[in-house]
Every structure is written in C-alpha cells, then in structure tokens.
C-alpha cells in the first residue's frame, strides 16, 4: 500500500509518517512545502527507512502533486498540509485561504485526474483522506453538548472557516465527481514534536526559560486533548478502512480547562526540573487579553470511530502529558533551534475585531 502524506513534516503529519513507516508493507511519500511549521528533524527516526521518501512540494502546485501521485503509484492520499494555528490566522488570514482552501482545491483536482486514469482494481482501492478539525463545528457552551459527525458547521476563526471550506470541497468532489473520499475531524492533539506556538509546548518551554506563561482570558476555555500517536493510529484506520463519503470524529475524551492544563504542566515540571529558589512554576502564570472569537469549549463524541473501526485512545491525559513533558526535557536538540531561529514565544493573534 502506497501512501502520500501531505504536511508530513508538521506535528501530526510526522507522527503519521513515523507510524506508517513501522509497517514494512507500506511505502510512504511525505509531501511538504516546509513552511515555518515544517521540520525535517521530526522525521529523523524514519529518514533512512527503506519505505520512506520526502518530496519538497506545495499542495497548491497541481502539476507537481499529479507527478508525485503517478511516480509513486499512490493508493491513499492523507491530506494534512495546512496552516494550523488559530492565532496566526487572526494576524494573517491570507495564507490560510491559500493553502487550506485553494490548496485543497488543487490537490483534489490532481487526485481526481490521477484517479480517473487508474486501472479498475487500483481505482476501487484509492482513497483521498482529508484530515480536519473539531473547530469547524464552532463554539459549545460550558455546560453541555458534544460534537457528532452530523453537527452543523459554524466556524469562528479564519483558520476554522478555511478548514470548513476545505471539508465542503472534499465532500463536493465525492458527490459530484465520485472521488472516494473519507474525512476525519479531530480534537486538540499534543505530544512530542509539537511546534511551540501551541499552548502545551509553549508553556513547557516558556517555563524552562523562566518566562511568563500566558493564559488567555480567565483560562476557563475547555479543549478535549488527544495524544498525537493515538491520532496517528486513528488516521490509519480511517484512511484504510473508512467508508467512502463518510466522516469520523476523533477525540481523547479528556476535557480540561486551559488553566488546569497549564497548572498540571507546572506541577510536572516542579517535580522533574525544580526551579532555582524553590518556587513553583505556577508563579509564572499570567492572565492576558483573550483571543478574539475564542471558542469556549470543544467536546468530541468519538463513538462512531470506536464502533465502526475499533479505535480507542490508549493514552489518558495524565500519562500523555507526563510523556510529553519528559520528551521536551530530553529533546532540546529539536526545539532549541526552533525557539532561537523561528519562533521565540511572543504573543500572536491579539488583534481586536475592529483593528484587524
Ligand atoms: P502543523 O502546522 O504542525 O504542520 C503543517 C504542515 O503542513 C507543515 O509541515 C507545513 O510545512 C505543511 N504545509 C503548509 N502549507 C503547505 C502547502 N501549501 N503545501 C505542502 N505542505 C504545506 O499542523 P498540525 O498540527 O500537524 O496539523 C496537521 C493537520 O491536522 C492540519 O490539517 C490541521 O488542520 C489538522 N488538525 C490539527 C489538530 C491539532 O491539534 N494540531 C487537530 C485536528 C486537526
Ligand atoms: O481543536 C483542534 C485544533 O486544536 C486544531 O484544529 C488546531 O490546528 C490546533 O492549533 C488547536 O487549536 P487551539 O486554538 O485549540 O490550540 P492552541 O494550542 O492554540 O490553544 C489551546 C487553548 O489554549 C485555546 O483555548 C487558546 C489557549 N491559549 C493558547 C495559547 C497559544 C492560551 O491560553 N495561551 C496561549 O498562549
């Protein structure tokens, strides 16, 4: 089985490549533009594997994608390439429109042309798996409700709106042209190789640098956290066994307020790397202006993927967060250059609605 993983140099895509390459029956091509978020160092564990190869390309380049699909005789496309950070989408929505919407349109065109030219047996095996987010469903109240696959889309941020648009395009290419697509919508991932613009790695690295730990608003917003390797397993199942035309919600069943996430990280670091002077890292917590359009709560009902594909997360939030903190403590070779050369942890996405 030959996979094309787009965005494979990113956080989740690299976990997917590492996971798939462990199966000698798979061949994996990682197609990535290498934006600020792309990092080939995340592929170090597989870079010399016989079944892994890297292609430096942009999903907006339809010709390049088509050539790679044909060259590598691809059976399954897993489309993870995207601009992924909500705060950056507030500061500069253009790149999100370009990659997440136009790029998805281009890669769908390339996939359709490729699929139409396949012999019948390859044609029936082919899948286009689009990896999406729970953020397309929008804002849940604090006191109840969960996203199911049928929940209407109501995105709040330029990021989630661009992902929602891309999901609609993928479904349209199935309904109109018959392209065999599957979709998955996942909650917040965390784990090793997480780019330190996102809450969990940002807080770990700011704490180690004795910088403040920025909590938006009162820290009451709730996210459902999923360990990235559990997500990679779910994605393999959706791509290989999901029913064409269907979508699958993926979640960790681990709802936490942001403040409790940050406090738990502080407590883990207090034990593992105590501060000089004996104070707790909790003293570095700083409540800052809220994110504009900040969704209060996300919660995923993942019963469909459990029932239909037999998936369940293996890591709970406490064990997964401890593994994550330990990984960052042990792997400065990976994050040190990012903090020095790409992103040092400054506040992003503070623009107010009227000032954008
Ligand atoms: P990421 O920002 O870490 O990685 C994105 C990758 O895509 C990078 O390697 C980047 O170089 C590449 N890329 C960007 N534009 C490209 C283009 N035009 N052509 C080719 N490559 C390009 O993102 P992530 O957190 O790993 O998310 C991966 C996917 O999963 C995204 O589609 C995202 O919307 C979705 N998702 C993420 C989460 C999460 O918690 N991180 C949760 C649910 C869904
Ligand atoms: O739900 C899935 C989504 O999860 C993915 O689609 C996105 O690609 C991914 O980035 C993530 O989006 P969030 O906006 O939820 O993740 P982030 O880590 O940016 O923020 C998590 C929560 O923490 C959110 O409520 C905002 C808050 N936050 C974030 C940062 C960066 C803070 O309080 N302080 C911060 O400094």
XYZ file of C-alpha atoms and ligand atoms in Angstrom:
436
model
C 0.000 0.000 0.000
C 1.486 3.345 -1.078
C 0.635 6.458 0.954
C 1.070 10.115 0.113
C 1.091 12.102 3.371
C 0.887 15.851 2.796
C 2.150 18.078 5.606
C 4.294 15.167 6.800
C 6.959 17.494 8.189
C 4.441 19.010 10.619
C 3.404 17.890 14.074
C 0.682 15.337 13.234
C 1.928 14.506 9.732
C 5.343 13.492 11.059
C 3.673 11.256 13.664
C 1.655 9.679 10.831
C 4.821 9.096 8.752
C 6.657 7.569 11.728
C 3.641 5.362 12.474
C 3.063 4.174 8.882
C 6.757 3.506 8.208
C 6.770 0.965 11.049
C 4.704 -1.276 8.756
C 7.032 -2.828 6.135
C 4.026 -3.440 3.840
C 3.568 0.331 3.461
C 5.519 2.843 1.401
C 5.246 6.467 2.476
C 5.874 9.623 0.486
C 5.901 12.780 2.577
C 4.975 15.850 0.511
C 5.652 19.104 2.338
C 6.294 22.738 1.445
C 8.408 23.225 4.590
C 6.765 26.383 5.901
C 7.828 27.782 9.285
C 5.954 24.799 10.845
C 7.602 22.112 8.719
C 10.665 20.451 10.174
C 12.505 17.513 8.653
C 14.175 16.892 12.026
C 10.822 15.404 13.100
C 11.392 12.628 10.545
C 14.806 11.658 11.890
C 13.544 8.274 13.180
C 12.446 7.259 9.642
C 14.588 9.340 7.284
C 16.735 6.344 6.324
C 13.916 3.791 6.280
C 13.600 1.831 3.020
C 9.878 2.683 2.794
C 10.117 6.477 3.338
C 10.822 9.298 0.907
C 10.449 13.060 1.019
C 9.096 15.303 -1.749
C 9.526 19.059 -1.343
C 6.360 20.455 -2.931
C 3.328 22.700 -2.407
C -0.213 21.259 -2.466
C -1.194 24.362 -4.456
C 1.022 23.074 -7.296
C -1.410 20.727 -9.043
C 1.134 19.565 -11.635
C 3.761 18.672 -9.035
C 1.191 16.754 -6.961
C -0.037 14.837 -10.015
C 3.538 13.904 -10.976
C 4.204 12.573 -7.470
C 0.930 10.608 -7.401
C 1.913 8.910 -10.665
C 5.602 8.468 -9.881
C 4.918 6.782 -6.535
C 1.836 4.833 -7.640
C -0.177 6.197 -4.721
C -3.134 4.236 -3.283
C -4.039 6.567 -0.406
C -3.657 10.331 -0.053
C -3.727 11.626 3.528
C -4.083 15.397 3.290
C -2.718 17.044 6.423
C -0.937 20.003 4.810
C -2.418 23.177 6.239
C -1.825 26.397 8.066
C -2.869 25.218 11.514
C -2.505 27.959 14.132
C -5.633 29.940 15.059
C -3.655 32.938 16.386
C -1.685 33.266 13.131
C -4.969 33.131 11.194
C -6.109 36.212 13.133
C -2.913 38.104 12.240
C -2.790 36.959 8.593
C -5.712 35.012 7.143
C -4.354 35.070 3.566
C -2.028 32.069 3.905
C -4.927 30.074 5.390
C -7.162 30.841 2.424
C -4.347 29.964 0.030
C -3.217 26.633 1.488
C -6.314 25.382 3.279
C -8.893 26.306 0.628
C -7.095 26.827 -2.700
C -4.522 24.127 -1.858
C -7.260 21.609 -1.069
C -8.992 22.508 -4.333
C -5.749 21.969 -6.257
C -4.887 18.656 -4.628
C -8.466 17.447 -5.192
C -8.086 18.255 -8.891
C -4.787 16.394 -9.064
C -6.249 13.410 -7.193
C -9.300 13.317 -9.474
C -7.216 13.347 -12.648
C -4.944 10.647 -11.238
C -7.855 8.501 -10.006
C -9.693 8.705 -13.330
C -6.638 7.309 -15.108
C -6.156 4.319 -12.794
C -6.969 0.731 -13.800
C -10.169 -0.600 -12.188
C -8.596 -2.512 -9.272
C -6.392 0.448 -8.259
C -9.335 2.790 -8.786
C -11.522 0.921 -6.307
C -8.677 0.830 -3.754
C -7.868 4.551 -3.971
C -8.833 6.886 -1.117
C -8.486 10.628 -0.535
C -8.439 11.152 3.218
C -8.870 14.756 4.331
C -7.717 15.486 7.881
C -9.852 18.138 9.538
C -10.602 19.565 12.927
C -13.371 19.773 15.520
C -13.085 23.575 15.264
C -15.297 23.518 12.142
C -18.261 22.808 14.472
C -17.684 26.056 16.371
C -18.433 27.053 19.914
C -20.026 24.784 22.565
C -21.457 26.096 25.830
C -19.569 25.223 29.018
C -22.438 23.219 30.427
C -23.149 20.574 27.808
C -23.245 19.198 24.291
C -20.793 17.262 22.173
C -19.863 17.337 18.502
C -21.172 14.393 16.473
C -20.489 13.839 12.773
C -23.842 15.452 11.881
C -23.293 18.641 13.925
C -23.751 21.638 11.576
C -20.629 23.606 10.740
C -20.283 27.006 12.482
C -16.611 28.029 12.414
C -15.476 31.103 14.374
C -11.898 31.857 13.284
C -10.294 32.407 9.877
C -8.481 29.093 10.489
C -11.604 27.069 11.246
C -13.543 28.790 8.436
C -10.823 27.809 5.972
C -10.859 24.215 7.237
C -14.673 24.132 6.987
C -14.457 25.356 3.386
C -11.934 22.650 2.563
C -14.165 19.951 4.086
C -17.053 21.154 1.900
C -14.858 20.970 -1.208
C -13.787 17.419 -0.367
C -17.423 16.308 0.071
C -18.388 18.061 -3.163
C -15.675 16.194 -5.099
C -17.193 12.972 -3.770
C -20.818 13.842 -4.507
C -20.167 15.434 -7.899
C -17.232 13.521 -9.367
C -17.365 10.281 -7.354
C -13.866 10.685 -5.885
C -13.634 8.169 -2.997
C -13.007 10.463 -0.045
C -13.037 9.999 3.727
C -12.794 12.742 6.340
C -11.860 12.906 9.993
C -12.401 15.741 12.479
C -10.152 15.643 15.497
C -9.786 17.486 18.787
C -6.615 19.143 20.148
C -3.516 16.988 19.735
C -0.454 17.139 21.960
C 2.770 15.166 22.260
C 6.374 15.023 21.006
C 7.499 17.301 18.123
C 4.654 19.811 18.787
C 5.554 23.230 17.365
C 5.977 25.598 20.338
C 3.384 28.154 19.243
C 0.593 25.910 20.621
C -0.448 26.042 24.283
C 1.205 22.918 25.715
C 4.710 23.148 24.191
C 4.706 26.953 24.583
C 4.038 26.667 28.300
C 6.655 23.927 28.796
C 9.381 25.911 27.019
C 8.462 29.306 28.496
C 8.587 27.728 31.950
C 12.044 26.252 31.294
C 13.157 29.732 30.122
C 11.640 31.369 33.269
C 9.270 33.379 31.052
C 5.629 34.121 31.838
C 3.009 31.505 30.963
C 0.265 33.334 29.012
C -3.278 32.169 29.788
C -5.932 33.814 27.593
C -8.836 35.402 29.493
C -9.568 33.573 32.724
C -8.243 30.226 31.463
C -11.775 28.793 31.611
C -11.971 27.684 27.948
C -12.166 23.937 27.543
C -10.401 21.734 24.991
C -10.509 17.931 24.533
C -6.916 16.642 24.392
C -5.701 13.655 22.354
C -2.174 12.214 22.362
C -0.805 12.569 18.836
C 0.206 8.895 18.457
C -3.382 7.845 19.215
C -4.498 10.217 16.468
C -1.992 8.706 14.023
C -3.476 5.236 14.668
C -6.979 6.603 14.134
C -5.944 8.223 10.859
C -4.502 4.965 9.526
C -7.828 3.240 10.298
C -9.918 5.966 8.674
C -7.702 6.025 5.573
C -7.582 2.258 5.094
C -10.987 1.147 6.410
C -13.236 4.216 6.468
C -16.330 4.161 4.259
C -16.119 6.460 1.220
C -18.150 9.634 1.663
C -18.168 9.371 5.470
C -16.505 11.373 8.207
C -15.257 10.224 11.615
C -14.871 12.292 14.764
C -11.713 11.584 16.752
C -11.243 12.741 20.352
C -9.412 11.938 23.556
C -12.338 12.043 25.977
C -10.116 14.356 28.057
C -11.760 17.725 28.536
C -9.702 20.207 30.550
C -9.810 23.946 31.145
C -6.745 25.743 29.828
C -5.828 26.842 33.345
C -5.851 23.285 34.615
C -3.642 22.190 31.671
C -1.124 24.922 32.471
C -1.175 24.153 36.218
C -0.633 20.429 35.551
C 2.394 21.222 33.371
C 3.765 23.415 36.187
C 3.294 20.611 38.717
C 5.062 18.078 36.455
C 7.989 20.456 35.966
C 8.143 21.252 39.708
C 8.880 17.553 40.293
C 11.134 16.918 37.306
C 13.104 20.181 36.973
C 12.608 22.250 40.180
C 13.232 25.983 39.823
C 16.261 27.531 41.441
C 14.976 29.193 44.625
C 12.298 26.581 45.217
C 9.238 28.485 43.926
C 6.595 26.734 41.816
C 6.344 27.324 38.063
C 2.721 28.256 38.827
C 4.072 31.650 39.904
C 4.890 32.349 36.235
C 1.219 32.102 35.152
C -0.024 35.374 33.679
C -3.627 36.063 32.613
C -3.545 38.030 29.340
C -6.115 39.523 26.948
C -8.364 36.922 25.419
C -8.128 35.584 21.864
C -10.709 37.379 19.638
C -13.555 34.995 18.726
C -12.299 32.474 21.303
C -14.496 29.347 21.236
C -15.471 28.434 24.783
C -15.481 24.682 24.607
C -14.894 21.754 22.242
C -16.042 18.207 23.048
C -15.995 15.232 20.719
C -18.297 12.237 20.664
C -15.938 9.632 19.173
C -18.322 6.686 19.433
C -18.628 6.202 15.638
C -14.930 5.515 15.061
C -14.938 3.230 18.105
C -17.964 1.294 16.892
C -17.160 1.120 13.167
C -13.350 0.954 13.127
C -12.498 -0.353 16.606
C -10.410 2.683 17.613
C -9.907 3.916 21.170
C -7.197 6.168 22.615
C -4.537 4.294 24.573
C -3.117 7.280 26.448
C -5.031 9.218 29.110
C -4.303 12.912 29.614
C -2.177 12.472 32.737
C 0.056 9.775 31.236
C 0.253 11.527 27.854
C 1.111 14.905 29.382
C 3.841 13.366 31.547
C 5.328 11.674 28.446
C 5.159 14.984 26.596
C 6.892 16.980 29.341
C 9.600 14.307 29.574
C 10.081 14.366 25.801
C 10.614 18.142 25.789
C 13.042 17.876 28.717
C 15.065 15.262 26.794
C 14.968 16.733 23.291
C 16.342 20.266 23.316
C 18.206 19.364 20.070
C 14.767 19.503 18.391
C 13.185 22.598 19.955
C 16.271 24.708 20.710
C 16.824 25.776 17.061
C 13.083 26.498 16.632
C 12.984 28.804 19.652
C 16.199 30.536 18.524
C 15.547 30.856 14.800
C 11.815 30.502 14.030
C 9.588 31.439 16.936
C 10.659 32.576 20.393
C 7.228 32.540 22.027
C 5.944 36.091 21.507
C 2.162 36.758 21.660
C 0.299 36.150 18.389
C -3.275 36.887 17.317
C -4.065 39.689 19.720
C -5.711 41.886 17.059
C -9.131 43.096 18.113
C -12.052 42.714 15.691
C -12.244 46.411 14.832
C -8.482 46.681 14.392
C -7.782 43.738 12.086
P 1.448 21.844 11.552
O 1.268 23.316 11.401
O 2.318 21.315 12.634
O 2.021 21.236 10.180
C 1.522 21.619 8.926
C 2.491 21.086 7.863
O 1.945 21.403 6.585
C 3.887 21.707 7.919
O 4.878 20.716 7.803
C 3.907 22.642 6.723
O 5.212 22.822 6.178
C 2.986 21.926 5.758
N 2.369 22.815 4.767
C 1.765 24.005 4.997
N 1.337 24.521 3.840
C 1.646 23.630 2.863
C 1.437 23.592 1.469
N 0.825 24.607 0.821
N 1.881 22.520 0.776
C 2.502 21.494 1.416
N 2.762 21.491 2.724
C 2.319 22.549 3.454
O -0.012 21.233 11.636
P -0.560 20.009 12.505
O -0.876 20.486 13.858
O 0.343 18.863 12.322
O -1.946 19.742 11.756
C -1.996 18.876 10.626
C -3.416 18.818 10.115
O -4.283 18.330 11.123
C -3.979 20.163 9.689
O -4.770 19.974 8.548
C -4.830 20.590 10.862
O -5.879 21.432 10.453
C -5.335 19.256 11.351
N -5.635 19.171 12.789
C -4.730 19.580 13.723
C -5.025 19.418 15.088
C -4.043 19.819 16.157
O -4.397 19.776 17.346
N -2.801 20.180 15.839
C -6.250 18.866 15.468
C -7.167 18.479 14.477
C -6.834 18.620 13.148
O -9.309 21.580 18.232
C -8.378 21.250 17.239
C -7.458 22.416 16.999
O -6.583 22.486 18.118
C -6.650 22.287 15.702
O -7.547 22.309 14.618
C -5.639 23.428 15.577
O -4.850 23.232 14.434
C -4.775 23.428 16.809
O -3.873 24.527 16.769
C -5.623 23.511 18.076
O -6.273 24.807 18.146
P -6.406 25.617 19.526
O -6.621 27.031 19.208
O -7.388 24.970 20.423
O -4.921 25.348 20.116
P -3.906 26.307 20.890
O -2.822 25.419 21.422
O -3.506 27.470 20.065
O -4.776 26.824 22.116
C -5.355 25.916 23.033
C -6.161 26.725 24.018
O -5.245 27.480 24.838
C -7.084 27.735 23.381
O -8.279 27.836 24.141
C -6.312 29.059 23.462
C -5.483 28.890 24.715
N -4.158 29.523 24.722
C -3.332 29.329 23.654
C -2.068 29.884 23.637
C -1.155 29.702 22.433
C -3.744 30.254 25.834
O -4.481 30.398 26.816
N -2.493 30.801 25.806
C -1.635 30.670 24.747
O -0.513 31.225 24.778
